[in-house]
Amino acid sequence: MHVEFHGAAGEVTGSMHLVHAAGKRVLLDCGLIQGSREAEARNTEPFPFDPSMLDALVLSHAHIDHIGRVPLLVKRGFRGPIYTHHASAELMGVMLMDTASLSASDAERANRDRRRGEPEVQPLFTAEDVQATLRQVQPLPYDQRTAVVAGVEVALRDAGHILGSAIVELWAEGRKLVFSGDLGPKGTPILRDPTVVKQADLLLMESTYGDRNHRDRPETIRELGDIFERAWHDRGNVLIPAFAVGRTQELLYWFARHWDAWKLQRWRIFLDSPMAAKVVAIYGRHHGLFDDEARDVWKQAPNPFRLPNLHVAENAQQSMAINQIESGAIIIAGSGMANGGRIQHHLKNNLGRRNAHVVFVGYQAQGTLGRRLVDGAQWVRIHGRDYRVNAQRHTVGGLSAHTDQRGLMDWYAHFQPSPPLVLVHGEDKAREALAGEIGERHGVEVTLARPGMQVDV
Ligand code: ZN
């Protein structure tokens, strides 16, 4: 058995690893590349393998950087089964439909501004492509060993990253490969802690925060409270770019838990997401996957996802109405890295204001608008226009959906004996730091995956 790395090999998006085992080809993840325009242009390139020759696809979770190219794979000839957790299967439908519609409106905008002689821009994929994709999905529960093709068995273990997120254990040819997927931090709201896995012949592990540790929970709670307090005194708005799936539900849960401490009753809270209501409903249907605390809270009234001053903007008119508000609004909108979606409209309206506060609660990949803002850009370009940035920017690491260096080290330390390790899903600085720490402590060889690299299991 061997693995070939074709995505998230030196970056954090576009997750895609190809397993050759028992004469079969099983793809792990097929994510969208996100970042700069040049990076995103790579999504339309041919796959480095023939999609029709794949036997099965296994998806770790429903974030778009892990599933966003699946409709392209299907469009280009993949007809095999797509295995993922039940909750991921439901989330996937919502996520991919949203991507299809965003991609259609991006193409429309680009074609409007197109110069004579330039080729027409096509959407990446359509709603029909998504429907065809969903027909191939075969949902799995956690902890059930299943033959995905003859000779290759898989089990999904709770990764505690978003609802339905999985660590993938894969057995073939008498060997065992483990793919961490994205690992959540311990004690994350709503979800359980990542499952401890004890044995692997080769481990593929994410390394998003391989070079740093998050602030602890109480400190993070204070930090957010301070930001809301300052923003209230500045009479400005608070903008929070957040992934519609995962981060948004956890934010609302935190809002409910720290309602009084953060004095949230005086704000108007907007969830500007056409997906939000659907995703909250999916979370509700799967409350059996919550941790004990969230299960208890879920039973109580009012439900944390129905805060009294929460307004959900489901259509474009409701979203545009938020633009009129100059102070006293907390606006949560996607995309999480601000490189698309409705948050861009709110940024256009608020970035020039000194009293506006932009709060980053998730990882901002290289090349994204979010990353440029985090890195302190004075001017940013949105929808073809330049905007001066006067707004105050905050990065709150303690709310991340990814575990940190300590958490990754800890999760790795449970394997006995320490398996050889390939680091994926991380920028080089993060991977090098983590490789150094793990190599030193466990005396194992750590490989940094590169595109096209092959590693034997
Ligand atoms: Zn993820």
Short mmCIF file of C-alpha atoms and ligand atoms in Angstrom, two decimals:
data_model
loop_
_atom_site.label_atom_id
_atom_site.label_comp_id
_atom_site.label_asym_id
_atom_site.label_seq_id
_atom_site.Cartn_x
_atom_site.Cartn_y
_atom_site.Cartn_z
CA MET A 1 0.00 0.00 0.00
CA HIS A 2 1.20 3.53 -0.71
CA VAL A 3 -0.17 7.06 -0.57
CA GLU A 4 0.26 9.84 -3.10
CA PHE A 5 -0.18 13.44 -2.01
CA HIS A 6 -2.09 15.72 -4.35
CA GLY A 7 -3.48 18.46 -2.12
CA ALA A 8 -2.98 20.22 1.21
CA ALA A 9 0.65 19.17 0.76
CA GLY A 10 2.38 22.42 1.77
CA GLU A 11 -0.79 24.45 2.28
CA VAL A 12 -3.99 24.21 4.33
CA THR A 13 -6.59 23.88 1.59
CA GLY A 14 -7.37 21.46 -1.25
CA SER A 15 -7.02 18.30 0.88
CA MET A 16 -6.57 15.24 -1.41
CA HIS A 17 -4.56 12.04 -0.85
CA LEU A 18 -4.66 8.97 -3.08
CA VAL A 19 -4.26 5.51 -1.53
CA HIS A 20 -3.13 2.61 -3.73
CA ALA A 21 -3.94 -0.68 -1.98
CA ALA A 22 -5.10 -4.20 -2.87
CA GLY A 23 -5.00 -3.24 -6.54
CA LYS A 24 -7.51 -0.46 -5.88
CA ARG A 25 -7.45 3.32 -5.72
CA VAL A 26 -9.15 5.04 -2.81
CA LEU A 27 -9.11 8.81 -2.61
CA LEU A 28 -9.14 10.53 0.79
CA ASP A 29 -10.83 13.96 0.57
CA CYS A 30 -11.22 16.06 -2.56
CA GLY A 31 -11.16 19.65 -1.32
CA LEU A 32 -11.29 23.03 -2.92
CA ILE A 33 -8.09 25.07 -3.09
CA GLN A 34 -8.74 28.42 -1.45
CA GLY A 35 -6.59 31.53 -1.31
CA SER A 36 -5.36 33.94 -3.94
CA ARG A 37 -6.98 34.14 -7.36
CA GLU A 38 -3.96 32.28 -8.83
CA ALA A 39 -4.28 29.52 -6.22
CA GLU A 40 -8.00 29.15 -6.81
CA ALA A 41 -7.46 28.95 -10.58
CA ARG A 42 -5.77 25.58 -9.89
CA ASN A 43 -9.19 24.11 -9.04
CA THR A 44 -10.13 23.99 -12.71
CA GLU A 45 -6.95 22.13 -13.75
CA PRO A 46 -7.20 18.42 -14.61
CA PHE A 47 -6.80 16.04 -11.66
CA PRO A 48 -3.33 14.41 -11.48
CA PHE A 49 -5.09 11.03 -11.96
CA ASP A 50 -7.99 9.76 -14.04
CA PRO A 51 -11.19 10.21 -11.95
CA SER A 52 -12.88 7.31 -13.74
CA MET A 53 -10.14 4.96 -12.48
CA LEU A 54 -10.90 5.67 -8.80
CA ASP A 55 -12.69 2.90 -6.90
CA ALA A 56 -13.96 4.84 -3.88
CA LEU A 57 -13.79 8.21 -2.16
CA VAL A 58 -13.71 8.74 1.61
CA LEU A 59 -14.40 12.23 2.98
CA SER A 60 -13.18 13.21 6.44
CA HIS A 61 -15.64 16.08 6.95
CA ALA A 62 -17.86 18.60 5.19
CA HIS A 63 -15.62 21.68 5.13
CA ILE A 64 -15.26 22.92 1.58
CA ASP A 65 -11.46 22.58 1.57
CA HIS A 66 -12.08 18.83 2.04
CA ILE A 67 -15.10 18.26 -0.27
CA GLY A 68 -15.25 21.21 -2.68
CA ARG A 69 -13.86 19.47 -5.76
CA VAL A 70 -15.99 16.32 -5.46
CA PRO A 71 -18.60 17.56 -8.01
CA LEU A 72 -15.72 18.14 -10.45
CA LEU A 73 -14.50 14.62 -9.83
CA VAL A 74 -17.98 13.28 -10.63
CA LYS A 75 -18.34 15.55 -13.64
CA ARG A 76 -15.05 14.17 -14.97
CA GLY A 77 -16.00 10.52 -14.67
CA PHE A 78 -15.85 9.27 -11.06
CA ARG A 79 -18.77 6.85 -10.58
CA GLY A 80 -17.75 5.04 -7.38
CA PRO A 81 -19.17 5.26 -3.86
CA ILE A 82 -18.50 8.29 -1.66
CA TYR A 83 -18.20 7.33 2.01
CA THR A 84 -18.60 9.87 4.78
CA HIS A 85 -20.35 10.22 8.13
CA HIS A 86 -24.17 10.64 8.14
CA ALA A 87 -23.97 14.23 9.43
CA SER A 88 -21.25 15.10 6.88
CA ALA A 89 -23.45 13.70 4.12
CA GLU A 90 -26.22 16.10 5.09
CA LEU A 91 -23.89 19.07 5.56
CA MET A 92 -22.22 18.28 2.26
CA GLY A 93 -25.46 18.86 0.34
CA VAL A 94 -25.87 22.31 1.88
CA MET A 95 -22.20 23.26 1.46
CA LEU A 96 -21.85 22.16 -2.15
CA MET A 97 -25.13 23.78 -3.20
CA ASP A 98 -23.91 27.01 -1.62
CA THR A 99 -20.57 26.75 -3.44
CA ALA A 100 -22.40 26.14 -6.73
CA SER A 101 -24.50 29.25 -6.26
CA LEU A 102 -21.53 31.40 -5.14
CA SER A 103 -19.57 30.14 -8.11
CA ALA A 104 -22.45 31.03 -10.44
CA SER A 105 -22.65 34.58 -9.09
CA ASP A 106 -18.84 35.00 -9.20
CA ALA A 107 -18.86 33.89 -12.84
CA GLU A 108 -21.71 36.26 -13.60
CA ARG A 109 -19.84 39.19 -12.01
CA ALA A 110 -16.61 38.29 -13.83
CA ASN A 111 -18.43 38.06 -17.14
CA ARG A 112 -20.04 41.46 -16.58
CA ASP A 113 -16.59 43.03 -16.15
CA ARG A 114 -15.04 40.94 -18.91
CA ARG A 115 -13.03 42.79 -21.52
CA ARG A 116 -13.62 42.16 -25.17
CA GLY A 117 -11.79 39.07 -26.41
CA GLU A 118 -11.47 37.50 -22.94
CA PRO A 119 -13.04 34.03 -22.67
CA GLU A 120 -16.34 33.65 -20.81
CA VAL A 121 -15.92 32.56 -17.18
CA GLN A 122 -17.74 29.32 -16.31
CA PRO A 123 -18.90 28.39 -12.82
CA LEU A 124 -16.78 25.68 -11.25
CA PHE A 125 -19.77 23.33 -11.07
CA THR A 126 -23.56 23.58 -11.09
CA ALA A 127 -26.45 22.45 -8.87
CA GLU A 128 -26.96 19.51 -11.25
CA ASP A 129 -23.35 18.41 -10.70
CA VAL A 130 -23.97 18.55 -6.94
CA GLN A 131 -27.13 16.46 -7.24
CA ALA A 132 -25.26 13.82 -9.24
CA THR A 133 -22.56 13.83 -6.55
CA LEU A 134 -25.00 13.36 -3.68
CA ARG A 135 -26.50 10.28 -5.36
CA GLN A 136 -23.13 8.54 -4.95
CA VAL A 137 -22.88 9.18 -1.21
CA GLN A 138 -23.03 6.20 1.16
CA PRO A 139 -23.27 7.54 4.72
CA LEU A 140 -21.52 5.69 7.55
CA PRO A 141 -21.84 5.89 11.32
CA TYR A 142 -18.79 6.34 13.54
CA ASP A 143 -16.85 3.28 14.69
CA GLN A 144 -18.06 0.78 12.11
CA ARG A 145 -15.45 -1.08 10.10
CA THR A 146 -16.71 -1.18 6.49
CA ALA A 147 -15.25 -2.57 3.27
CA VAL A 148 -15.23 0.43 0.91
CA VAL A 149 -13.91 -1.75 -1.94
CA ALA A 150 -12.73 -5.36 -1.97
CA GLY A 151 -9.62 -5.57 0.20
CA VAL A 152 -9.84 -2.09 1.74
CA GLU A 153 -11.67 -1.44 5.01
CA VAL A 154 -12.35 1.88 6.66
CA ALA A 155 -13.64 3.10 10.04
CA LEU A 156 -14.54 6.69 10.88
CA ARG A 157 -13.75 8.01 14.39
CA ASP A 158 -15.06 11.27 15.83
CA ALA A 159 -12.47 14.02 15.20
CA GLY A 160 -14.25 16.71 17.27
CA HIS A 161 -13.67 19.37 14.60
CA ILE A 162 -17.16 19.99 13.18
CA LEU A 163 -20.34 17.92 13.29
CA GLY A 164 -19.67 14.61 11.55
CA SER A 165 -15.92 15.19 11.28
CA ALA A 166 -13.86 12.02 11.17
CA ILE A 167 -10.44 10.54 11.64
CA VAL A 168 -10.15 7.82 8.98
CA GLU A 169 -8.65 4.43 9.85
CA LEU A 170 -7.88 2.37 6.74
CA TRP A 171 -6.80 -1.28 6.62
CA ALA A 172 -5.43 -3.06 3.55
CA GLU A 173 -2.75 -5.66 2.75
CA GLY A 174 -2.34 -6.36 6.47
CA ARG A 175 -1.27 -2.76 7.13
CA LYS A 176 -3.02 0.20 8.67
CA LEU A 177 -3.08 3.84 7.58
CA VAL A 178 -4.57 6.56 9.75
CA PHE A 179 -5.60 9.96 8.36
CA SER A 180 -6.35 12.49 11.09
CA GLY A 181 -8.59 14.71 8.95
CA ASP A 182 -8.89 18.01 10.84
CA LEU A 183 -8.60 17.60 14.61
CA GLY A 184 -10.66 19.70 16.98
CA PRO A 185 -9.29 21.07 20.26
CA LYS A 186 -10.14 19.35 23.52
CA GLY A 187 -13.11 20.88 25.30
CA THR A 188 -14.46 22.58 22.21
CA PRO A 189 -18.08 23.66 22.62
CA ILE A 190 -20.81 21.27 21.44
CA LEU A 191 -18.53 18.51 20.15
CA ARG A 192 -16.74 15.62 21.80
CA ASP A 193 -12.96 15.49 22.07
CA PRO A 194 -11.06 13.86 19.18
CA THR A 195 -10.97 10.06 19.47
CA VAL A 196 -7.69 8.61 20.65
CA VAL A 197 -6.23 6.16 18.13
CA LYS A 198 -3.46 3.87 19.34
CA GLN A 199 -2.01 2.09 16.36
CA ALA A 200 -0.93 2.95 12.83
CA ASP A 201 1.73 1.80 10.37
CA LEU A 202 1.64 5.26 8.83
CA LEU A 203 -0.06 8.41 10.08
CA LEU A 204 -1.13 11.39 7.98
CA MET A 205 -1.71 14.24 10.39
CA GLU A 206 -2.94 17.79 9.94
CA SER A 207 -0.61 20.56 11.14
CA THR A 208 -2.58 23.81 10.76
CA TYR A 209 -1.42 25.14 14.14
CA GLY A 210 1.75 23.05 14.34
CA ASP A 211 3.80 26.06 15.44
CA ARG A 212 1.61 27.65 18.10
CA ASN A 213 -0.61 27.17 21.09
CA HIS A 214 -4.00 28.77 21.54
CA ARG A 215 -4.82 30.90 24.54
CA ASP A 216 -6.71 29.02 27.19
CA ARG A 217 -10.48 29.14 27.39
CA PRO A 218 -10.97 31.62 30.28
CA GLU A 219 -8.48 34.03 28.71
CA THR A 220 -10.27 33.77 25.36
CA ILE A 221 -13.61 34.48 27.01
CA ARG A 222 -12.16 37.59 28.64
CA GLU A 223 -10.55 38.65 25.36
CA LEU A 224 -13.83 38.46 23.46
CA GLY A 225 -15.68 40.24 26.24
CA ASP A 226 -13.12 43.07 26.05
CA ILE A 227 -13.55 43.37 22.28
CA PHE A 228 -17.34 43.64 22.61
CA GLU A 229 -16.91 46.20 25.39
CA ARG A 230 -14.51 48.35 23.32
CA ALA A 231 -16.69 48.12 20.22
CA TRP A 232 -19.72 49.20 22.25
CA HIS A 233 -17.85 52.24 23.56
CA ASP A 234 -16.59 53.03 20.05
CA ARG A 235 -20.22 52.87 18.86
CA GLY A 236 -19.18 50.63 16.00
CA ASN A 237 -20.11 47.28 14.52
CA VAL A 238 -18.38 43.97 15.12
CA LEU A 239 -17.78 41.77 12.07
CA ILE A 240 -16.94 38.11 12.49
CA PRO A 241 -16.06 36.13 9.35
CA ALA A 242 -16.97 32.54 10.15
CA PHE A 243 -17.45 29.27 8.33
CA ALA A 244 -21.19 28.66 8.12
CA VAL A 245 -20.66 25.13 9.34
CA GLY A 246 -19.01 24.62 12.68
CA ARG A 247 -17.63 27.98 13.70
CA THR A 248 -20.99 29.74 13.42
CA GLN A 249 -22.86 27.22 15.57
CA GLU A 250 -20.07 27.26 18.15
CA LEU A 251 -20.03 31.06 18.23
CA LEU A 252 -23.78 31.15 18.90
CA TYR A 253 -23.35 28.55 21.60
CA TRP A 254 -20.62 30.68 23.20
CA PHE A 255 -22.85 33.73 22.90
CA ALA A 256 -25.58 31.89 24.83
CA ARG A 257 -23.12 30.70 27.49
CA HIS A 258 -21.51 34.11 28.04
CA TRP A 259 -24.58 36.21 27.40
CA ASP A 260 -24.39 38.21 30.61
CA ALA A 261 -20.61 38.47 30.86
CA TRP A 262 -20.39 39.84 27.32
CA LYS A 263 -23.47 42.08 27.79
CA LEU A 264 -24.86 40.78 24.54
CA GLN A 265 -28.43 41.84 25.28
CA ARG A 266 -27.62 45.40 24.16
CA TRP A 267 -26.47 44.33 20.69
CA ARG A 268 -28.32 43.33 17.57
CA ILE A 269 -26.82 40.06 16.40
CA PHE A 270 -27.03 39.16 12.71
CA LEU A 271 -26.33 35.81 11.25
CA ASP A 272 -26.04 36.67 7.58
CA SER A 273 -26.10 33.28 5.98
CA PRO A 274 -28.57 31.60 3.67
CA MET A 275 -27.24 28.28 4.95
CA ALA A 276 -27.41 29.05 8.65
CA ALA A 277 -30.96 27.88 9.33
CA LYS A 278 -30.41 24.67 7.38
CA VAL A 279 -27.16 23.92 9.15
CA VAL A 280 -28.64 24.59 12.59
CA ALA A 281 -31.42 22.14 11.70
CA ILE A 282 -28.83 19.53 10.75
CA TYR A 283 -27.02 20.08 14.06
CA GLY A 284 -30.38 19.59 15.80
CA ARG A 285 -31.06 16.30 14.05
CA HIS A 286 -27.65 15.01 15.15
CA HIS A 287 -27.67 16.18 18.77
CA GLY A 288 -26.75 12.61 19.72
CA LEU A 289 -23.22 13.51 18.56
CA PHE A 290 -22.90 16.43 20.99
CA ASP A 291 -20.85 16.27 24.15
CA ASP A 292 -22.75 15.81 27.44
CA GLU A 293 -22.86 19.50 28.28
CA ALA A 294 -24.25 20.54 24.90
CA ARG A 295 -26.80 17.72 25.01
CA ASP A 296 -28.09 19.11 28.32
CA VAL A 297 -28.16 22.67 27.01
CA TRP A 298 -29.94 21.52 23.85
CA LYS A 299 -32.85 20.20 25.92
CA GLN A 300 -33.31 23.51 27.73
CA ALA A 301 -35.40 26.41 26.51
CA PRO A 302 -34.45 28.82 25.08
CA ASN A 303 -32.25 26.88 22.78
CA PRO A 304 -28.78 28.48 22.40
CA PHE A 305 -29.29 28.77 18.67
CA ARG A 306 -32.35 30.96 19.19
CA LEU A 307 -31.01 33.99 21.06
CA PRO A 308 -33.70 36.67 21.56
CA ASN A 309 -31.86 39.35 19.56
CA LEU A 310 -30.56 37.09 16.83
CA HIS A 311 -31.68 37.93 13.31
CA VAL A 312 -31.05 35.42 10.57
CA ALA A 313 -30.77 37.00 7.13
CA GLU A 314 -31.74 34.32 4.68
CA ASN A 315 -32.24 36.37 1.53
CA ALA A 316 -30.26 39.12 -0.20
CA GLN A 317 -32.70 41.89 0.81
CA GLN A 318 -32.37 41.07 4.50
CA SER A 319 -28.61 40.97 4.05
CA MET A 320 -28.52 44.35 2.34
CA ALA A 321 -30.66 45.90 5.09
CA ILE A 322 -27.78 45.21 7.51
CA ASN A 323 -25.60 47.56 5.44
CA GLN A 324 -27.58 50.54 6.77
CA ILE A 325 -26.52 49.86 10.36
CA GLU A 326 -23.54 51.88 11.55
CA SER A 327 -23.34 50.80 15.14
CA GLY A 328 -24.51 48.25 17.65
CA ALA A 329 -24.51 45.25 15.31
CA ILE A 330 -22.58 42.03 15.62
CA ILE A 331 -22.49 40.49 12.15
CA ILE A 332 -21.49 36.88 11.63
CA ALA A 333 -21.15 35.94 7.96
CA GLY A 334 -19.17 33.66 5.68
CA SER A 335 -16.83 32.91 4.23
CA GLY A 336 -14.59 32.15 7.15
CA MET A 337 -11.49 33.46 5.40
CA ALA A 338 -13.37 36.42 3.88
CA ASN A 339 -12.37 35.41 0.36
CA GLY A 340 -15.99 35.22 -0.77
CA GLY A 341 -19.53 35.30 0.53
CA ARG A 342 -21.59 37.97 2.24
CA ILE A 343 -18.90 39.03 4.72
CA GLN A 344 -17.23 40.84 1.80
CA HIS A 345 -20.18 43.22 1.50
CA HIS A 346 -20.04 43.99 5.22
CA LEU A 347 -16.28 44.51 5.05
CA LYS A 348 -16.71 46.97 2.18
CA ASN A 349 -19.13 48.94 4.37
CA ASN A 350 -17.19 48.79 7.60
CA LEU A 351 -13.44 48.61 6.87
CA GLY A 352 -13.17 52.38 6.41
CA ARG A 353 -14.66 53.06 9.85
CA ARG A 354 -12.27 53.52 12.77
CA ASN A 355 -14.95 52.37 15.20
CA ALA A 356 -15.57 49.06 13.43
CA HIS A 357 -14.01 45.88 14.82
CA VAL A 358 -13.24 42.81 12.74
CA VAL A 359 -12.73 39.64 14.77
CA PHE A 360 -10.98 36.63 13.22
CA VAL A 361 -11.86 33.41 15.00
CA GLY A 362 -10.54 30.86 12.49
CA TYR A 363 -7.47 30.09 10.45
CA GLN A 364 -6.77 32.56 7.63
CA ALA A 365 -4.96 30.84 4.77
CA GLN A 366 -2.25 32.51 2.73
CA GLY A 367 -3.58 34.62 -0.13
CA THR A 368 -7.04 35.15 1.35
CA LEU A 369 -8.55 38.53 2.13
CA GLY A 370 -8.74 37.46 5.77
CA ARG A 371 -5.00 36.80 5.88
CA ARG A 372 -4.20 40.19 4.33
CA LEU A 373 -6.34 41.89 6.96
CA VAL A 374 -4.77 39.87 9.78
CA ASP A 375 -1.32 40.75 8.43
CA GLY A 376 -2.19 44.45 8.73
CA ALA A 377 -2.86 45.54 5.13
CA GLN A 378 -3.77 49.24 4.90
CA TRP A 379 -5.63 48.79 1.63
CA VAL A 380 -7.48 45.73 0.36
CA ARG A 381 -9.20 44.97 -2.91
CA ILE A 382 -12.76 43.62 -2.83
CA HIS A 383 -14.87 43.00 -5.95
CA GLY A 384 -12.38 44.96 -8.06
CA ARG A 385 -12.24 48.10 -5.86
CA ASP A 386 -9.69 49.23 -3.30
CA TYR A 387 -10.77 49.91 0.26
CA ARG A 388 -8.82 51.71 2.97
CA VAL A 389 -8.66 49.75 6.23
CA ASN A 390 -9.27 51.87 9.33
CA ALA A 391 -11.21 49.24 11.25
CA GLN A 392 -9.60 47.55 14.25
CA ARG A 393 -8.59 43.95 13.76
CA HIS A 394 -8.46 41.16 16.32
CA THR A 395 -7.35 37.55 16.08
CA VAL A 396 -8.89 35.30 18.71
CA GLY A 397 -7.07 31.98 18.54
CA GLY A 398 -8.80 30.28 21.44
CA LEU A 399 -11.97 29.72 19.41
CA SER A 400 -10.27 27.74 16.67
CA ALA A 401 -11.83 24.52 15.36
CA HIS A 402 -8.31 23.12 15.05
CA THR A 403 -6.26 21.87 17.93
CA ASP A 404 -2.89 23.54 18.56
CA GLN A 405 0.68 22.28 18.76
CA ARG A 406 0.15 20.91 22.27
CA GLY A 407 -3.05 19.13 21.18
CA LEU A 408 -1.40 17.60 18.11
CA MET A 409 1.59 16.41 20.17
CA ASP A 410 -0.77 14.96 22.73
CA TRP A 411 -2.90 13.12 20.16
CA TYR A 412 0.23 11.71 18.48
CA ALA A 413 1.66 10.55 21.81
CA HIS A 414 -1.17 8.01 22.24
CA PHE A 415 0.13 5.89 19.35
CA GLN A 416 2.18 2.89 20.49
CA PRO A 417 4.69 2.44 19.03
CA SER A 418 5.16 5.91 17.51
CA PRO A 419 4.31 5.53 13.81
CA PRO A 420 6.14 7.22 10.94
CA LEU A 421 4.40 10.48 10.29
CA VAL A 422 3.52 12.55 7.24
CA LEU A 423 2.39 16.11 7.93
CA VAL A 424 -0.33 17.51 5.70
CA HIS A 425 -2.70 20.47 5.90
CA GLY A 426 -0.23 23.05 7.16
CA GLU A 427 2.00 25.80 5.88
CA ASP A 428 5.72 25.01 5.97
CA LYS A 429 6.52 27.13 9.01
CA ALA A 430 3.89 25.27 11.07
CA ARG A 431 4.89 21.85 9.73
CA GLU A 432 8.61 22.37 10.29
CA ALA A 433 8.05 23.44 13.88
CA LEU A 434 5.83 20.44 14.60
CA ALA A 435 8.15 18.02 12.79
CA GLY A 436 11.02 19.29 14.95
CA GLU A 437 9.08 18.81 18.21
CA ILE A 438 7.77 15.34 17.38
CA GLY A 439 11.05 14.14 15.87
CA GLU A 440 12.92 15.20 18.99
CA ARG A 441 10.48 13.73 21.49
CA HIS A 442 9.66 10.44 19.75
CA GLY A 443 12.71 9.86 17.56
CA VAL A 444 10.60 9.18 14.49
CA GLU A 445 11.01 10.30 10.94
CA VAL A 446 8.60 13.06 10.00
CA THR A 447 7.91 13.75 6.34
CA LEU A 448 6.43 16.97 5.02
CA ALA A 449 4.08 15.99 2.19
CA ARG A 450 4.78 17.65 -1.17
CA PRO A 451 2.55 17.50 -4.25
CA GLY A 452 3.16 14.27 -6.16
CA MET A 453 5.19 12.65 -3.35
CA GLN A 454 4.62 8.92 -2.68
CA VAL A 455 5.03 7.26 0.71
CA ASP A 456 4.82 3.51 1.43
CA VAL A 457 2.67 2.25 4.28
ZN ZN B 1 -12.03 21.51 8.50
#
